[in-house]
Amino acid sequence: MTTAPERVSGEREAAAGGGDVSADTDPALSVRGLSKTFGDGDEAVRAVDDVSLDVGPGTVVGVLGPNGAGKTTLIKSILGLVVADEGDVRVAGADMYDDQRSAYARVGAMLEGARNVYWRLTVRENLEYFAAIGGESPPAVRDRHDALLDQLSLTEKADTPVNDLSRGQKQKVSLACALARNVDVAFLDEPTLGLDVESSVDLRREIRRLADQERMTIVLSSHDMDVVQEVCDRVVIMRDGEVVADDAVSDLVDVFRMFAYRVVVQRSDDATGAAETAGGGADPIDDDARERLRETYEVGAFERRGDRVAFEVTLGDPEGLYDLMDALRAADLVVQTVESVDPDLEEVFLELTNGEGSVAAARADGGDSQ
């Protein structure tokens, strides 16, 4: 595996932090030098350490990190729910700390999933309530609510108490409430958690529509790498309170693109005949050949497929493929297929976070402790 750089960033990174904001566009979200420490003395934990970033209008940003990386503290500090020790936050030009009322008028948030809506109220009553406390007249945003209900397949449930809905429907109501009024920036924490496949697809489609058509900026925290890779324009990865990567998903994946292949092999005819004569004929790759391959190359698990075996191998450079072919021939193996394997965001995540807490484990745990 390659060694992760201390920080991965694109050419567009500003001096104060990564961003996707062009010179003639003001950021929808601007964070400068944000830091937060919990506790004192030897017990002190620096949950967020000098984080800076700019996010342009109409951008979907994923915030990733292992448990305890500081994701939740960062988002809550941006929203003013946790008071940062240092730093500044501006939302659509409004100062989150000095002019919180103006800043909140421009922000929507879904931080506790279905727990942040009122289950005794109907779906529409929830939308009207959250619009009203955000300063919008419910009749003025009725069309917006109808569109949200339609986009999230909730129209038929508009007059149903939330308590009577399925878990996935409750999750979609929570999202709709975060978007119940016109906002510039929306923060969504684990928006697809607990959704069935169809509901998840609906939600992903709506997130992209809001960014592409309404130019809404969306900050999304999720342990579902497929969602992040599909929906986000950009990813911010945190480790120990710091931003260790901030760039477009495709650019991050390209940085860690390695020479990895999926190989399927079979015994040569001569080797097969010798094995049958000796009463063998079992595994196409014997134990000695497997051990030699593991000692020389970074080889994944061997998967038996009848008279063939498939495995993945990572090479230091493309020339290494010729050496691998020679090694397989020397082991009396015939190569049936060779396919290149591209890295995905989960591999990048694990590399940049030093493999701290697998994505699956983090997802099972349900989130970030800070």
mmCIF file of C-alpha atoms in Angstrom:
data_model
loop_
_atom_site.group_PDB
_atom_site.id
_atom_site.type_symbol
_atom_site.label_atom_id
_atom_site.label_comp_id
_atom_site.label_asym_id
_atom_site.label_seq_id
_atom_site.Cartn_x
_atom_site.Cartn_y
_atom_site.Cartn_z
ATOM 1 C CA MET A 1 0.000 0.000 0.000
ATOM 2 C CA THR A 2 1.111 3.559 -0.602
ATOM 3 C CA THR A 3 1.862 5.843 2.306
ATOM 4 C CA ALA A 4 -0.850 8.389 2.919
ATOM 5 C CA PRO A 5 0.256 11.994 2.566
ATOM 6 C CA GLU A 6 -0.185 14.192 5.622
ATOM 7 C CA ARG A 7 -2.824 16.143 3.715
ATOM 8 C CA VAL A 8 -4.274 15.604 0.280
ATOM 9 C CA SER A 9 -5.611 18.669 -1.453
ATOM 10 C CA GLY A 10 -6.400 19.917 -4.930
ATOM 11 C CA GLU A 11 -4.907 22.784 -6.879
ATOM 12 C CA ARG A 12 -7.936 24.882 -5.965
ATOM 13 C CA GLU A 13 -7.056 24.812 -2.256
ATOM 14 C CA ALA A 14 -6.968 28.295 -0.799
ATOM 15 C CA ALA A 15 -4.232 29.326 1.591
ATOM 16 C CA ALA A 16 -6.579 29.110 4.552
ATOM 17 C CA GLY A 17 -8.237 25.876 3.591
ATOM 18 C CA GLY A 18 -9.495 23.663 0.790
ATOM 19 C CA GLY A 19 -12.362 24.916 -1.294
ATOM 20 C CA ASP A 20 -14.374 24.789 -4.467
ATOM 21 C CA VAL A 21 -14.991 28.532 -4.655
ATOM 22 C CA SER A 22 -13.826 30.444 -7.720
ATOM 23 C CA ALA A 23 -12.327 33.894 -7.421
ATOM 24 C CA ASP A 24 -15.576 35.620 -8.445
ATOM 25 C CA THR A 25 -17.899 33.532 -6.219
ATOM 26 C CA ASP A 26 -18.446 34.085 -2.511
ATOM 27 C CA PRO A 27 -18.516 30.867 -0.466
ATOM 28 C CA ALA A 28 -21.846 29.691 0.886
ATOM 29 C CA LEU A 29 -19.952 28.380 3.907
ATOM 30 C CA SER A 30 -16.626 29.738 5.163
ATOM 31 C CA VAL A 31 -14.792 28.300 8.174
ATOM 32 C CA ARG A 32 -11.535 29.802 9.445
ATOM 33 C CA GLY A 33 -9.244 28.396 12.136
ATOM 34 C CA LEU A 34 -11.978 26.534 14.015
ATOM 35 C CA SER A 35 -10.720 24.793 17.167
ATOM 36 C CA LYS A 36 -12.430 23.169 20.125
ATOM 37 C CA THR A 37 -10.917 21.488 23.190
ATOM 38 C CA PHE A 38 -12.841 19.574 25.847
ATOM 39 C CA GLY A 39 -11.437 19.266 29.371
ATOM 40 C CA ASP A 40 -8.311 20.726 30.964
ATOM 41 C CA GLY A 41 -4.735 19.749 31.604
ATOM 42 C CA ASP A 42 -3.752 16.150 30.954
ATOM 43 C CA GLU A 43 -7.397 15.238 30.387
ATOM 44 C CA ALA A 44 -7.859 17.796 27.598
ATOM 45 C CA VAL A 45 -9.015 16.481 24.211
ATOM 46 C CA ARG A 46 -8.610 18.706 21.161
ATOM 47 C CA ALA A 47 -11.640 17.550 19.193
ATOM 48 C CA VAL A 48 -11.271 20.085 16.373
ATOM 49 C CA ASP A 49 -7.825 21.424 15.533
ATOM 50 C CA ASP A 50 -7.528 24.582 13.395
ATOM 51 C CA VAL A 51 -9.969 23.554 10.647
ATOM 52 C CA SER A 52 -10.481 25.909 7.704
ATOM 53 C CA LEU A 53 -12.525 25.376 4.563
ATOM 54 C CA ASP A 54 -14.669 27.159 1.990
ATOM 55 C CA VAL A 55 -17.653 25.588 0.255
ATOM 56 C CA GLY A 56 -19.206 27.102 -2.841
ATOM 57 C CA PRO A 57 -22.920 27.342 -3.685
ATOM 58 C CA GLY A 58 -24.504 24.208 -5.128
ATOM 59 C CA THR A 59 -21.827 21.890 -3.735
ATOM 60 C CA VAL A 60 -22.382 18.630 -1.837
ATOM 61 C CA VAL A 61 -19.536 17.995 0.620
ATOM 62 C CA GLY A 62 -19.045 14.764 2.524
ATOM 63 C CA VAL A 63 -17.415 14.921 5.968
ATOM 64 C CA LEU A 64 -15.805 11.600 6.847
ATOM 65 C CA GLY A 65 -13.631 10.214 9.603
ATOM 66 C CA PRO A 66 -13.346 7.323 12.057
ATOM 67 C CA ASN A 67 -15.205 7.451 15.348
ATOM 68 C CA GLY A 68 -13.741 10.194 17.530
ATOM 69 C CA ALA A 69 -12.209 12.056 14.582
ATOM 70 C CA GLY A 70 -14.150 15.220 15.430
ATOM 71 C CA LYS A 71 -16.777 15.248 12.686
ATOM 72 C CA THR A 72 -19.762 15.846 14.956
ATOM 73 C CA THR A 73 -17.942 18.475 16.995
ATOM 74 C CA LEU A 74 -16.930 20.263 13.812
ATOM 75 C CA ILE A 75 -20.489 20.350 12.477
ATOM 76 C CA LYS A 76 -21.963 21.424 15.812
ATOM 77 C CA SER A 77 -19.284 24.126 16.147
ATOM 78 C CA ILE A 78 -20.089 25.394 12.660
ATOM 79 C CA LEU A 79 -23.755 25.561 13.653
ATOM 80 C CA GLY A 80 -23.007 27.279 16.966
ATOM 81 C CA LEU A 81 -24.472 24.383 18.950
ATOM 82 C CA VAL A 82 -21.000 23.943 20.434
ATOM 83 C CA VAL A 83 -19.090 27.182 21.069
ATOM 84 C CA ALA A 84 -15.660 26.937 19.495
ATOM 85 C CA ASP A 85 -12.605 28.125 21.425
ATOM 86 C CA GLU A 86 -11.199 29.830 18.336
ATOM 87 C CA GLY A 87 -12.225 30.513 14.770
ATOM 88 C CA ASP A 88 -14.870 32.147 12.630
ATOM 89 C CA VAL A 89 -17.830 30.755 10.690
ATOM 90 C CA ARG A 90 -19.852 32.539 8.023
ATOM 91 C CA VAL A 91 -22.957 31.155 6.352
ATOM 92 C CA ALA A 92 -24.014 33.025 3.203
ATOM 93 C CA GLY A 93 -22.038 35.976 4.561
ATOM 94 C CA ALA A 94 -23.667 35.967 8.022
ATOM 95 C CA ASP A 95 -21.409 35.521 11.055
ATOM 96 C CA MET A 96 -22.551 32.436 12.972
ATOM 97 C CA TYR A 97 -21.277 33.741 16.328
ATOM 98 C CA ASP A 98 -21.854 37.503 16.090
ATOM 99 C CA ASP A 99 -25.124 37.423 14.135
ATOM 100 C CA GLN A 100 -26.575 34.018 14.905
ATOM 101 C CA ARG A 101 -30.169 34.960 14.042
ATOM 102 C CA SER A 102 -29.202 35.928 10.483
ATOM 103 C CA ALA A 103 -27.003 32.865 10.117
ATOM 104 C CA TYR A 104 -29.720 30.481 11.308
ATOM 105 C CA ALA A 105 -32.139 31.978 8.788
ATOM 106 C CA ARG A 106 -29.845 30.605 6.087
ATOM 107 C CA VAL A 107 -29.267 27.125 7.541
ATOM 108 C CA GLY A 108 -31.202 23.870 7.800
ATOM 109 C CA ALA A 109 -29.988 20.841 9.737
ATOM 110 C CA MET A 110 -30.830 17.173 10.219
ATOM 111 C CA LEU A 111 -28.611 16.022 13.069
ATOM 112 C CA GLU A 112 -30.531 13.350 14.959
ATOM 113 C CA GLY A 113 -32.320 11.533 12.175
ATOM 114 C CA ALA A 114 -36.005 10.893 12.776
ATOM 115 C CA ARG A 115 -35.622 12.019 16.391
ATOM 116 C CA ASN A 116 -35.695 15.701 15.429
ATOM 117 C CA VAL A 117 -39.330 15.722 14.253
ATOM 118 C CA TYR A 118 -42.564 15.639 16.258
ATOM 119 C CA TRP A 119 -44.122 12.213 15.937
ATOM 120 C CA ARG A 120 -47.606 13.270 17.106
ATOM 121 C CA LEU A 121 -47.864 15.873 14.348
ATOM 122 C CA THR A 122 -48.674 14.949 10.772
ATOM 123 C CA VAL A 123 -46.037 15.151 8.083
ATOM 124 C CA ARG A 124 -47.378 18.455 6.750
ATOM 125 C CA GLU A 125 -47.786 19.909 10.244
ATOM 126 C CA ASN A 126 -44.108 19.174 10.898
ATOM 127 C CA LEU A 127 -43.115 20.964 7.700
ATOM 128 C CA GLU A 128 -45.242 23.979 8.586
ATOM 129 C CA TYR A 129 -43.891 24.078 12.144
ATOM 130 C CA PHE A 130 -40.229 24.011 11.113
ATOM 131 C CA ALA A 131 -40.849 26.592 8.403
ATOM 132 C CA ALA A 132 -42.568 28.869 10.932
ATOM 133 C CA ILE A 133 -39.831 28.723 13.567
ATOM 134 C CA GLY A 134 -37.377 29.546 10.786
ATOM 135 C CA GLY A 135 -39.271 32.732 10.041
ATOM 136 C CA GLU A 136 -41.239 31.569 6.993
ATOM 137 C CA SER A 137 -45.015 31.882 6.664
ATOM 138 C CA PRO A 138 -46.342 28.320 6.068
ATOM 139 C CA PRO A 139 -48.766 29.438 3.323
ATOM 140 C CA ALA A 140 -45.860 31.150 1.520
ATOM 141 C CA VAL A 141 -43.886 27.903 1.306
ATOM 142 C CA ARG A 142 -46.837 25.591 0.650
ATOM 143 C CA ASP A 143 -45.673 24.953 -2.913
ATOM 144 C CA ARG A 144 -42.198 24.129 -1.645
ATOM 145 C CA HIS A 145 -43.643 21.634 0.818
ATOM 146 C CA ASP A 146 -45.762 20.007 -1.881
ATOM 147 C CA ALA A 147 -42.667 19.654 -4.061
ATOM 148 C CA LEU A 148 -40.681 18.121 -1.183
ATOM 149 C CA LEU A 149 -43.443 15.650 -0.415
ATOM 150 C CA ASP A 150 -43.570 14.666 -4.073
ATOM 151 C CA GLN A 151 -39.801 14.349 -4.467
ATOM 152 C CA LEU A 152 -39.566 12.170 -1.355
ATOM 153 C CA SER A 153 -42.653 10.055 -2.180
ATOM 154 C CA LEU A 154 -44.514 11.316 0.892
ATOM 155 C CA THR A 155 -47.529 12.995 -0.730
ATOM 156 C CA GLU A 156 -49.913 10.196 0.248
ATOM 157 C CA LYS A 157 -48.673 10.401 3.855
ATOM 158 C CA ALA A 158 -48.951 14.207 4.182
ATOM 159 C CA ASP A 159 -51.826 14.029 6.694
ATOM 160 C CA THR A 160 -50.539 10.970 8.556
ATOM 161 C CA PRO A 161 -49.010 11.351 12.041
ATOM 162 C CA VAL A 162 -45.284 10.701 11.855
ATOM 163 C CA ASN A 163 -45.621 8.075 14.577
ATOM 164 C CA ASP A 164 -47.556 5.880 12.130
ATOM 165 C CA LEU A 165 -44.861 5.917 9.445
ATOM 166 C CA SER A 166 -42.134 3.391 8.726
ATOM 167 C CA ARG A 167 -38.578 4.121 9.809
ATOM 168 C CA GLY A 168 -37.560 5.058 6.292
ATOM 169 C CA GLN A 169 -40.524 7.399 5.923
ATOM 170 C CA LYS A 170 -39.696 9.066 9.251
ATOM 171 C CA GLN A 171 -36.163 9.606 8.021
ATOM 172 C CA LYS A 172 -37.470 11.263 4.868
ATOM 173 C CA VAL A 173 -39.781 13.484 6.939
ATOM 174 C CA SER A 174 -36.756 14.592 8.943
ATOM 175 C CA LEU A 175 -34.961 15.520 5.735
ATOM 176 C CA ALA A 176 -38.016 17.379 4.457
ATOM 177 C CA CYS A 177 -38.222 19.367 7.718
ATOM 178 C CA ALA A 178 -34.573 20.409 7.374
ATOM 179 C CA LEU A 179 -35.475 21.745 3.928
ATOM 180 C CA ALA A 180 -38.924 23.085 4.803
ATOM 181 C CA ARG A 181 -37.840 26.657 4.133
ATOM 182 C CA ASN A 182 -35.483 28.285 1.687
ATOM 183 C CA VAL A 183 -31.955 27.892 3.052
ATOM 184 C CA ASP A 184 -28.523 28.390 1.553
ATOM 185 C CA VAL A 185 -26.781 25.572 3.459
ATOM 186 C CA ALA A 186 -28.130 22.265 4.807
ATOM 187 C CA PHE A 187 -26.303 19.932 7.194
ATOM 188 C CA LEU A 188 -27.380 16.282 6.961
ATOM 189 C CA ASP A 189 -26.051 13.737 9.467
ATOM 190 C CA GLU A 190 -26.437 10.107 8.280
ATOM 191 C CA PRO A 191 -29.439 10.947 6.053
ATOM 192 C CA THR A 192 -29.740 7.418 4.606
ATOM 193 C CA LEU A 193 -29.449 5.556 7.912
ATOM 194 C CA GLY A 194 -32.147 2.890 8.147
ATOM 195 C CA LEU A 195 -33.586 3.545 4.695
ATOM 196 C CA ASP A 196 -34.563 0.772 2.335
ATOM 197 C CA VAL A 197 -32.980 0.738 -1.118
ATOM 198 C CA GLU A 198 -35.818 2.582 -2.844
ATOM 199 C CA SER A 199 -35.985 5.288 -0.171
ATOM 200 C CA SER A 200 -32.224 5.727 -0.259
ATOM 201 C CA VAL A 201 -32.315 6.192 -4.022
ATOM 202 C CA ASP A 202 -35.100 8.783 -3.666
ATOM 203 C CA LEU A 203 -33.119 10.679 -1.062
ATOM 204 C CA ARG A 204 -29.889 10.659 -3.091
ATOM 205 C CA ARG A 205 -31.775 11.958 -6.113
ATOM 206 C CA GLU A 206 -33.306 14.769 -4.050
ATOM 207 C CA ILE A 207 -29.946 15.807 -2.595
ATOM 208 C CA ARG A 208 -28.466 16.102 -6.076
ATOM 209 C CA ARG A 209 -31.524 18.002 -7.340
ATOM 210 C CA LEU A 210 -31.269 20.535 -4.519
ATOM 211 C CA ALA A 211 -27.599 21.139 -5.274
ATOM 212 C CA ASP A 212 -27.882 21.183 -9.057
ATOM 213 C CA GLN A 213 -31.187 23.002 -9.523
ATOM 214 C CA GLU A 214 -31.558 25.133 -6.390
ATOM 215 C CA ARG A 215 -27.837 25.771 -5.835
ATOM 216 C CA MET A 216 -28.166 24.652 -2.228
ATOM 217 C CA THR A 217 -24.922 23.806 -0.433
ATOM 218 C CA ILE A 218 -25.149 20.504 1.439
ATOM 219 C CA VAL A 219 -22.746 19.219 4.090
ATOM 220 C CA LEU A 220 -23.300 15.496 4.509
ATOM 221 C CA SER A 221 -21.835 13.229 7.176
ATOM 222 C CA SER A 222 -22.208 9.504 6.515
ATOM 223 C CA HIS A 223 -20.549 6.144 7.016
ATOM 224 C CA ASP A 224 -22.113 4.867 3.807
ATOM 225 C CA MET A 225 -19.267 5.247 1.329
ATOM 226 C CA ASP A 226 -21.465 4.367 -1.631
ATOM 227 C CA VAL A 227 -23.744 7.306 -0.844
ATOM 228 C CA VAL A 228 -20.819 9.688 -0.409
ATOM 229 C CA GLN A 229 -19.117 8.554 -3.592
ATOM 230 C CA GLU A 230 -22.331 8.825 -5.603
ATOM 231 C CA VAL A 231 -23.718 12.093 -4.221
ATOM 232 C CA CYS A 232 -20.793 14.254 -3.105
ATOM 233 C CA ASP A 233 -18.768 16.600 -5.271
ATOM 234 C CA ARG A 234 -16.070 16.847 -2.642
ATOM 235 C CA VAL A 235 -14.917 15.026 0.484
ATOM 236 C CA VAL A 236 -13.331 16.303 3.690
ATOM 237 C CA ILE A 237 -11.671 13.530 5.703
ATOM 238 C CA MET A 238 -10.795 14.105 9.357
ATOM 239 C CA ARG A 239 -8.438 12.318 11.721
ATOM 240 C CA ASP A 240 -7.689 13.333 15.324
ATOM 241 C CA GLY A 241 -9.496 16.632 14.917
ATOM 242 C CA GLU A 242 -7.589 17.681 11.812
ATOM 243 C CA VAL A 243 -8.488 17.719 8.128
ATOM 244 C CA VAL A 244 -6.174 15.223 6.408
ATOM 245 C CA ALA A 245 -7.815 15.384 2.984
ATOM 246 C CA ASP A 246 -10.023 17.880 1.198
ATOM 247 C CA ASP A 247 -10.683 17.397 -2.493
ATOM 248 C CA ALA A 248 -13.016 16.089 -5.176
ATOM 249 C CA VAL A 249 -13.903 12.412 -4.772
ATOM 250 C CA SER A 250 -12.404 11.513 -8.150
ATOM 251 C CA ASP A 251 -9.172 13.371 -7.385
ATOM 252 C CA LEU A 252 -8.787 11.636 -4.027
ATOM 253 C CA VAL A 253 -9.302 8.246 -5.625
ATOM 254 C CA ASP A 254 -6.773 9.097 -8.346
ATOM 255 C CA VAL A 255 -4.122 9.973 -5.739
ATOM 256 C CA PHE A 256 -4.380 6.449 -4.329
ATOM 257 C CA ARG A 257 -4.756 4.682 -7.637
ATOM 258 C CA MET A 258 -2.419 1.699 -7.504
ATOM 259 C CA PHE A 259 -1.506 -1.051 -9.884
ATOM 260 C CA ALA A 260 -3.995 -3.604 -8.631
ATOM 261 C CA TYR A 261 -5.325 -6.542 -10.605
ATOM 262 C CA ARG A 262 -7.825 -9.370 -10.271
ATOM 263 C CA VAL A 263 -6.269 -12.553 -11.654
ATOM 264 C CA VAL A 264 -7.922 -15.889 -12.456
ATOM 265 C CA VAL A 265 -5.591 -18.875 -12.953
ATOM 266 C CA GLN A 266 -5.862 -22.562 -13.729
ATOM 267 C CA ARG A 267 -3.389 -25.459 -13.575
ATOM 268 C CA SER A 268 -1.500 -26.092 -16.786
ATOM 269 C CA ASP A 269 -2.390 -29.322 -18.617
ATOM 270 C CA ASP A 270 0.923 -30.931 -17.602
ATOM 271 C CA ALA A 271 0.487 -29.979 -13.963
ATOM 272 C CA THR A 272 -3.109 -31.211 -13.957
ATOM 273 C CA GLY A 273 -2.046 -34.584 -15.376
ATOM 274 C CA ALA A 274 0.726 -34.964 -12.796
ATOM 275 C CA ALA A 275 -1.664 -34.122 -9.983
ATOM 276 C CA GLU A 276 -4.229 -36.679 -11.159
ATOM 277 C CA THR A 277 -1.516 -39.344 -11.477
ATOM 278 C CA ALA A 278 -0.463 -38.611 -7.918
ATOM 279 C CA GLY A 279 -4.055 -38.897 -6.759
ATOM 280 C CA GLY A 280 -4.417 -35.144 -6.361
ATOM 281 C CA GLY A 281 -6.577 -32.873 -8.487
ATOM 282 C CA ALA A 282 -7.736 -30.718 -5.625
ATOM 283 C CA ASP A 283 -6.592 -27.112 -5.398
ATOM 284 C CA PRO A 284 -5.232 -25.502 -8.599
ATOM 285 C CA ILE A 285 -2.680 -23.592 -6.479
ATOM 286 C CA ASP A 286 -0.766 -25.670 -3.976
ATOM 287 C CA ASP A 287 0.343 -24.353 -0.589
ATOM 288 C CA ASP A 288 3.942 -23.738 -1.678
ATOM 289 C CA ALA A 289 2.847 -21.604 -4.647
ATOM 290 C CA ARG A 290 0.477 -19.590 -2.469
ATOM 291 C CA GLU A 291 3.223 -18.929 0.062
ATOM 292 C CA ARG A 292 5.699 -17.816 -2.627
ATOM 293 C CA LEU A 293 3.122 -15.411 -4.065
ATOM 294 C CA ARG A 294 2.352 -13.956 -0.634
ATOM 295 C CA GLU A 295 6.056 -13.495 0.123
ATOM 296 C CA THR A 296 6.684 -11.644 -3.126
ATOM 297 C CA TYR A 297 3.470 -9.700 -3.716
ATOM 298 C CA GLU A 298 0.646 -8.070 -1.800
ATOM 299 C CA VAL A 299 -1.970 -10.730 -2.461
ATOM 300 C CA GLY A 300 -5.548 -10.850 -1.217
ATOM 301 C CA ALA A 301 -7.575 -13.941 -0.401
ATOM 302 C CA PHE A 302 -7.580 -16.845 -2.871
ATOM 303 C CA GLU A 303 -11.084 -17.745 -4.061
ATOM 304 C CA ARG A 304 -11.690 -21.237 -5.441
ATOM 305 C CA ARG A 305 -13.926 -21.402 -8.537
ATOM 306 C CA GLY A 306 -14.099 -25.030 -9.598
ATOM 307 C CA ASP A 307 -10.835 -25.816 -11.356
ATOM 308 C CA ARG A 308 -9.780 -22.172 -11.194
ATOM 309 C CA VAL A 309 -8.625 -19.766 -8.490
ATOM 310 C CA ALA A 310 -9.166 -15.982 -8.390
ATOM 311 C CA PHE A 311 -7.160 -13.518 -6.320
ATOM 312 C CA GLU A 312 -6.342 -9.805 -6.197
ATOM 313 C CA VAL A 313 -2.772 -8.556 -6.214
ATOM 314 C CA THR A 314 -1.245 -5.089 -5.784
ATOM 315 C CA LEU A 315 2.009 -4.318 -7.574
ATOM 316 C CA GLY A 316 4.510 -1.526 -7.051
ATOM 317 C CA ASP A 317 4.524 -0.518 -10.717
ATOM 318 C CA PRO A 318 3.019 -1.730 -14.017
ATOM 319 C CA GLU A 319 6.246 -3.562 -14.942
ATOM 320 C CA GLY A 320 5.609 -5.847 -11.981
ATOM 321 C CA LEU A 321 2.813 -7.508 -13.936
ATOM 322 C CA TYR A 322 5.373 -9.192 -16.220
ATOM 323 C CA ASP A 323 7.232 -10.585 -13.204
ATOM 324 C CA LEU A 324 3.947 -11.869 -11.787
ATOM 325 C CA MET A 325 3.146 -13.664 -15.059
ATOM 326 C CA ASP A 326 6.576 -15.341 -14.958
ATOM 327 C CA ALA A 327 5.999 -16.397 -11.331
ATOM 328 C CA LEU A 328 2.624 -17.936 -12.205
ATOM 329 C CA ARG A 329 4.075 -19.855 -15.162
ATOM 330 C CA ALA A 330 6.852 -21.128 -12.907
ATOM 331 C CA ALA A 331 4.127 -22.474 -10.598
ATOM 332 C CA ASP A 332 2.571 -24.394 -13.549
ATOM 333 C CA LEU A 333 -0.393 -22.021 -13.643
ATOM 334 C CA VAL A 334 -2.129 -20.679 -16.738
ATOM 335 C CA VAL A 335 -3.626 -17.181 -16.531
ATOM 336 C CA GLN A 336 -7.241 -17.137 -17.712
ATOM 337 C CA THR A 337 -8.096 -13.480 -17.118
ATOM 338 C CA VAL A 338 -6.454 -10.319 -15.752
ATOM 339 C CA GLU A 339 -8.539 -7.238 -14.872
ATOM 340 C CA SER A 340 -7.381 -3.962 -13.388
ATOM 341 C CA VAL A 341 -9.005 -3.020 -10.073
ATOM 342 C CA ASP A 342 -9.689 0.644 -9.333
ATOM 343 C CA PRO A 343 -9.652 1.920 -5.746
ATOM 344 C CA ASP A 344 -12.846 3.257 -4.211
ATOM 345 C CA LEU A 345 -13.521 5.886 -1.582
ATOM 346 C CA GLU A 346 -13.553 3.339 1.235
ATOM 347 C CA GLU A 347 -9.961 2.359 0.446
ATOM 348 C CA VAL A 348 -8.938 6.026 0.373
ATOM 349 C CA PHE A 349 -10.696 6.599 3.693
ATOM 350 C CA LEU A 350 -8.950 3.692 5.395
ATOM 351 C CA GLU A 351 -5.582 4.732 3.977
ATOM 352 C CA LEU A 352 -5.880 8.339 5.112
ATOM 353 C CA THR A 353 -7.125 7.416 8.578
ATOM 354 C CA ASN A 354 -4.469 4.716 9.064
ATOM 355 C CA GLY A 355 -7.203 2.087 9.020
ATOM 356 C CA GLU A 356 -8.614 3.312 12.335
ATOM 357 C CA GLY A 357 -11.937 1.560 12.864
ATOM 358 C CA SER A 358 -13.233 0.052 9.649
ATOM 359 C CA VAL A 359 -16.088 1.688 7.834
ATOM 360 C CA ALA A 360 -18.305 -1.277 8.620
ATOM 361 C CA ALA A 361 -17.514 -1.029 12.327
ATOM 362 C CA ALA A 362 -18.122 2.704 12.328
ATOM 363 C CA ARG A 363 -21.447 2.220 10.589
ATOM 364 C CA ALA A 364 -22.487 -0.438 13.099
ATOM 365 C CA ASP A 365 -21.523 1.868 15.968
ATOM 366 C CA GLY A 366 -23.845 4.480 14.544
ATOM 367 C CA GLY A 367 -21.586 7.483 14.392
ATOM 368 C CA ASP A 368 -18.924 9.660 15.853
ATOM 369 C CA SER A 369 -18.272 10.080 19.531
ATOM 370 C CA GLN A 370 -17.095 13.660 19.158
#
